PDB file of C-alpha atoms in Angstrom:
ATOM      1  CA  MET T   1       0.022  -0.013  -0.020  1.00 96.00           C
ATOM      2  CA  LYS T   2       1.175   3.478  -0.887  1.00 98.00           C
ATOM      3  CA  VAL T   3       0.786   6.007   1.999  1.00 98.00           C
ATOM      4  CA  PHE T   4       0.761   9.640   1.209  1.00 98.00           C
ATOM      5  CA  GLN T   5       1.592  12.056   3.998  1.00 98.00           C
ATOM      6  CA  GLY T   6      -0.908  14.821   3.131  1.00 96.00           C
ATOM      7  CA  ILE T   7      -2.360  16.566   0.132  1.00 97.00           C
ATOM      8  CA  GLU T   8       0.936  18.093  -1.053  1.00 96.00           C
ATOM      9  CA  GLU T   9       2.597  14.662  -1.386  1.00 98.00           C
ATOM     10  CA  LEU T  10      -0.555  13.358  -3.150  1.00 98.00           C
ATOM     11  CA  GLU T  11      -0.488  16.269  -5.617  1.00 98.00           C
ATOM     12  CA  ARG T  12       2.972  15.092  -6.798  1.00 98.00           C
ATOM     13  CA  ALA T  13       1.479  11.764  -7.720  1.00 98.00           C
ATOM     14  CA  VAL T  14      -1.084  13.166 -10.132  1.00 99.00           C
ATOM     15  CA  GLY T  15      -0.649  11.408 -13.524  1.00 99.00           C
ATOM     16  CA  THR T  16       0.926   8.213 -12.051  1.00 99.00           C
ATOM     17  CA  HIS T  17      -0.263   4.705 -11.579  1.00 99.00           C
ATOM     18  CA  LEU T  18      -0.457   3.992  -7.865  1.00 99.00           C
ATOM     19  CA  GLY T  19      -0.458   0.249  -7.994  1.00 99.00           C
ATOM     20  CA  TYR T  20      -2.767  -2.758  -7.645  1.00 99.00           C
ATOM     21  CA  SER T  21      -4.880  -4.281  -4.912  1.00 99.00           C
ATOM     22  CA  ASP T  22      -4.749  -7.848  -3.790  1.00 99.00           C
ATOM     23  CA  TRP T  23      -6.666 -10.413  -5.789  1.00 99.00           C
ATOM     24  CA  HIS T  24     -10.271 -11.006  -4.464  1.00 99.00           C
ATOM     25  CA  ARG T  25     -12.321 -14.129  -5.254  1.00 99.00           C
ATOM     26  CA  ILE T  26     -15.933 -13.632  -6.368  1.00 99.00           C
ATOM     27  CA  THR T  27     -18.129 -16.361  -4.910  1.00 99.00           C
ATOM     28  CA  GLN T  28     -21.655 -17.414  -5.642  1.00 99.00           C
ATOM     29  CA  GLN T  29     -22.498 -16.545  -2.063  1.00 99.00           C
ATOM     30  CA  GLN T  30     -21.445 -12.963  -2.645  1.00 99.00           C
ATOM     31  CA  ILE T  31     -23.442 -12.832  -5.877  1.00 99.00           C
ATOM     32  CA  ASP T  32     -26.505 -14.193  -4.176  1.00 99.00           C
ATOM     33  CA  ALA T  33     -26.133 -11.761  -1.248  1.00 99.00           C
ATOM     34  CA  PHE T  34     -25.893  -8.855  -3.682  1.00 99.00           C
ATOM     35  CA  ALA T  35     -28.966 -10.076  -5.560  1.00 99.00           C
ATOM     36  CA  GLU T  36     -30.882 -10.244  -2.297  1.00 99.00           C
ATOM     37  CA  ALA T  37     -29.744  -6.771  -1.173  1.00 99.00           C
ATOM     38  CA  THR T  38     -30.585  -5.149  -4.545  1.00 99.00           C
ATOM     39  CA  GLY T  39     -33.549  -7.210  -5.729  1.00 99.00           C
ATOM     40  CA  ASP T  40     -31.666  -8.032  -8.971  1.00 98.00           C
ATOM     41  CA  HIS T  41     -32.325 -11.803  -9.285  1.00 99.00           C
ATOM     42  CA  GLN T  42     -31.618 -12.107 -13.041  1.00 98.00           C
ATOM     43  CA  TRP T  43     -30.959 -15.788 -13.788  1.00 99.00           C
ATOM     44  CA  ILE T  44     -27.506 -15.134 -15.269  1.00 99.00           C
ATOM     45  CA  HIS T  45     -26.421 -14.189 -11.693  1.00 99.00           C
ATOM     46  CA  VAL T  46     -28.321 -16.541  -9.465  1.00 99.00           C
ATOM     47  CA  ASP T  47     -29.259 -19.703 -11.396  1.00 99.00           C
ATOM     48  CA  PRO T  48     -26.101 -21.809 -11.907  1.00 98.00           C
ATOM     49  CA  VAL T  49     -27.957 -24.576 -13.892  1.00 98.00           C
ATOM     50  CA  ARG T  50     -29.531 -22.235 -16.327  1.00 99.00           C
ATOM     51  CA  ALA T  51     -26.435 -19.991 -16.545  1.00 99.00           C
ATOM     52  CA  ALA T  52     -24.309 -23.009 -17.435  1.00 98.00           C
ATOM     53  CA  GLN T  53     -26.149 -23.116 -20.761  1.00 98.00           C
ATOM     54  CA  SER T  54     -25.452 -19.410 -21.364  1.00 98.00           C
ATOM     55  CA  PRO T  55     -22.538 -18.023 -23.487  1.00 97.00           C
ATOM     56  CA  PHE T  56     -20.717 -17.388 -20.160  1.00 97.00           C
ATOM     57  CA  GLY T  57     -20.853 -21.142 -19.137  1.00 98.00           C
ATOM     58  CA  GLY T  58     -21.928 -20.208 -15.543  1.00 99.00           C
ATOM     59  CA  THR T  59     -23.120 -17.420 -13.374  1.00 99.00           C
ATOM     60  CA  ILE T  60     -21.529 -14.015 -13.541  1.00 99.00           C
ATOM     61  CA  ALA T  61     -21.357 -11.176 -11.001  1.00 99.00           C
ATOM     62  CA  HIS T  62     -23.537  -8.187 -11.355  1.00 99.00           C
ATOM     63  CA  GLY T  63     -21.705  -5.291 -12.857  1.00 99.00           C
ATOM     64  CA  TYR T  64     -22.797  -3.137  -9.883  1.00 99.00           C
ATOM     65  CA  LEU T  65     -21.398  -5.769  -7.508  1.00 99.00           C
ATOM     66  CA  THR T  66     -18.073  -5.377  -9.264  1.00 99.00           C
ATOM     67  CA  LEU T  67     -18.390  -1.613  -8.913  1.00 99.00           C
ATOM     68  CA  SER T  68     -19.334  -1.931  -5.240  1.00 98.00           C
ATOM     69  CA  LEU T  69     -15.926  -3.672  -4.586  1.00 99.00           C
ATOM     70  CA  VAL T  70     -14.014  -0.610  -5.848  1.00 98.00           C
ATOM     71  CA  PRO T  71     -13.729   1.124  -2.407  1.00 97.00           C
ATOM     72  CA  MET T  72     -12.416  -1.972  -0.747  1.00 98.00           C
ATOM     73  CA  LEU T  73      -9.974  -2.667  -3.515  1.00 99.00           C
ATOM     74  CA  VAL T  74      -8.801   0.917  -3.695  1.00 98.00           C
ATOM     75  CA  TRP T  75      -8.134   1.070   0.015  1.00 97.00           C
ATOM     76  CA  GLN T  76      -5.619  -1.720  -0.474  1.00 99.00           C
ATOM     77  CA  VAL T  77      -3.723   0.460  -3.022  1.00 99.00           C
ATOM     78  CA  TYR T  78      -3.301   3.735  -1.236  1.00 98.00           C
ATOM     79  CA  ARG T  79      -4.279   5.992   1.638  1.00 97.00           C
ATOM     80  CA  VAL T  80      -3.787   9.644   2.463  1.00 98.00           C
ATOM     81  CA  ASP T  81      -2.750  10.508   6.005  1.00 97.00           C
ATOM     82  CA  GLY T  82      -3.297  14.053   7.379  1.00 96.00           C
ATOM     83  CA  VAL T  83      -6.904  14.412   6.147  1.00 97.00           C
ATOM     84  CA  ARG T  84     -10.025  14.026   8.345  1.00 96.00           C
ATOM     85  CA  MET T  85     -11.874  11.975   5.854  1.00 97.00           C
ATOM     86  CA  GLY T  86     -12.524  11.066   2.204  1.00 95.00           C
ATOM     87  CA  VAL T  87     -16.066  10.847   0.927  1.00 95.00           C
ATOM     88  CA  ASN T  88     -17.428   9.510  -2.409  1.00 95.00           C
ATOM     89  CA  TYR T  89     -18.613  12.319  -4.629  1.00 95.00           C
ATOM     90  CA  GLY T  90     -19.491  10.441  -7.800  1.00 96.00           C
ATOM     91  CA  ALA T  91     -18.136   8.582 -10.797  1.00 97.00           C
ATOM     92  CA  ASN T  92     -17.467   9.313 -14.485  1.00 96.00           C
ATOM     93  CA  LYS T  93     -17.224   7.139 -17.493  1.00 96.00           C
ATOM     94  CA  LEU T  94     -18.335   3.911 -15.986  1.00 98.00           C
ATOM     95  CA  ARG T  95     -18.132   0.830 -18.270  1.00 99.00           C
ATOM     96  CA  PHE T  96     -18.275  -2.963 -17.804  1.00 99.00           C
ATOM     97  CA  PRO T  97     -16.278  -4.307 -20.786  1.00 99.00           C
ATOM     98  CA  ALA T  98     -16.259  -7.919 -19.655  1.00 99.00           C
ATOM     99  CA  PRO T  99     -18.067 -10.243 -17.257  1.00 99.00           C
ATOM    100  CA  VAL T 100     -16.783 -11.492 -13.900  1.00 99.00           C
ATOM    101  CA  PRO T 101     -17.477 -15.285 -13.879  1.00 99.00           C
ATOM    102  CA  VAL T 102     -18.202 -16.889 -10.494  1.00 99.00           C
ATOM    103  CA  ASP T 103     -15.146 -18.076  -8.656  1.00 99.00           C
ATOM    104  CA  SER T 104     -12.875 -15.794 -10.595  1.00 99.00           C
ATOM    105  CA  GLU T 105     -10.415 -13.364  -8.961  1.00 99.00           C
ATOM    106  CA  VAL T 106     -10.491  -9.611  -9.477  1.00 99.00           C
ATOM    107  CA  ARG T 107      -8.113  -6.814  -8.528  1.00 99.00           C
ATOM    108  CA  ALA T 108      -8.019  -3.066  -9.072  1.00 99.00           C
ATOM    109  CA  GLY T 109      -5.340  -0.856 -10.571  1.00 99.00           C
ATOM    110  CA  VAL T 110      -5.534   2.806  -9.742  1.00 99.00           C
ATOM    111  CA  GLU T 111      -4.205   5.816 -11.690  1.00 99.00           C
ATOM    112  CA  LEU T 112      -4.411   9.260 -10.077  1.00 99.00           C
ATOM    113  CA  LEU T 113      -5.935  11.609 -12.784  1.00 99.00           C
ATOM    114  CA  SER T 114      -6.415  14.881 -10.917  1.00 99.00           C
ATOM    115  CA  LEU T 115      -6.513  16.614  -7.505  1.00 98.00           C
ATOM    116  CA  VAL T 116      -8.089  20.076  -7.333  1.00 98.00           C
ATOM    117  CA  PRO T 117      -9.493  22.206  -4.587  1.00 96.00           C
ATOM    118  CA  GLY T 118     -13.227  21.986  -4.232  1.00 84.00           C
ATOM    119  CA  GLY T 119     -16.175  20.492  -2.419  1.00 76.00           C
ATOM    120  CA  GLY T 120     -14.961  21.596   0.999  1.00 88.00           C
ATOM    121  CA  GLY T 121     -11.556  19.981   0.458  1.00 96.00           C
ATOM    122  CA  HIS T 122      -9.720  18.593  -2.495  1.00 98.00           C
ATOM    123  CA  GLN T 123     -11.559  16.755  -5.231  1.00 97.00           C
ATOM    124  CA  LEU T 124      -9.678  13.645  -6.379  1.00 98.00           C
ATOM    125  CA  THR T 125     -10.389  11.823  -9.626  1.00 98.00           C
ATOM    126  CA  ALA T 126      -8.838   8.433 -10.111  1.00 99.00           C
ATOM    127  CA  LYS T 127      -9.158   5.960 -12.864  1.00 99.00           C
ATOM    128  CA  VAL T 128      -9.878   2.484 -11.471  1.00 99.00           C
ATOM    129  CA  THR T 129      -9.580  -0.578 -13.698  1.00 99.00           C
ATOM    130  CA  VAL T 130     -10.947  -3.824 -12.183  1.00 99.00           C
ATOM    131  CA  GLU T 131      -9.178  -6.850 -13.939  1.00 99.00           C
ATOM    132  CA  VAL T 132     -10.261 -10.458 -13.911  1.00 99.00           C
ATOM    133  CA  ALA T 133      -7.304 -12.916 -13.538  1.00 99.00           C
ATOM    134  CA  GLY T 134      -6.541 -14.379 -16.926  1.00 98.00           C
ATOM    135  CA  ALA T 135      -9.064 -12.254 -18.856  1.00 98.00           C
ATOM    136  CA  ALA T 136      -8.103 -10.133 -21.899  1.00 98.00           C
ATOM    137  CA  LYS T 137     -10.441  -7.253 -21.059  1.00 99.00           C
ATOM    138  CA  PRO T 138     -11.086  -5.529 -17.697  1.00 99.00           C
ATOM    139  CA  ALA T 139     -14.419  -6.138 -15.924  1.00 99.00           C
ATOM    140  CA  CYS T 140     -14.947  -2.541 -14.849  1.00 99.00           C
ATOM    141  CA  VAL T 141     -13.418   0.816 -15.762  1.00 99.00           C
ATOM    142  CA  VAL T 142     -14.507   3.814 -13.780  1.00 99.00           C
ATOM    143  CA  GLU T 143     -13.302   7.302 -12.877  1.00 99.00           C
ATOM    144  CA  THR T 144     -14.079   7.680  -9.209  1.00 99.00           C
ATOM    145  CA  VAL T 145     -14.471  11.148  -7.782  1.00 98.00           C
ATOM    146  CA  SER T 146     -13.836  11.697  -4.103  1.00 96.00           C
ATOM    147  CA  VAL T 147     -13.417  14.646  -1.822  1.00 97.00           C
ATOM    148  CA  LEU T 148     -10.655  14.648   0.798  1.00 97.00           C
ATOM    149  CA  VAL T 149     -11.592  16.876   3.682  1.00 96.00           C
ATOM    150  CA  PRO T 150      -8.666  18.493   5.600  1.00 91.00           C
TER     151      PRO T 150
END
């Protein structure tokens, strides 16, 4: 994990790739729990027998489940000391280029795009790319926008 000692040090990292999270296995139990929490019970996610006959050959994680893992994965890549808190402000350019098959592993790479004063602190935009182990395309690409409050 990369640890930045305040906003000034973080500013010097704008335009750089900060690293990768650990790999995280996506289980059917996680997929089912997400389906229950969100009410999205589409068969491609929750019916292994039917999904086995699909082009994916099995169940796949919801795109928004993959997106919901971004904070956990990013926290493994970097943190900023010397701020009171960081809050999610939004997201830009969200795409799900490839599926996340059940029992696959994902990790996130983080690139710091910008850091500008605003929103009661500093607005940080980072490009987060969620990869699936062994896959040619990423599962999720999103620009996250956060506010770091001094």
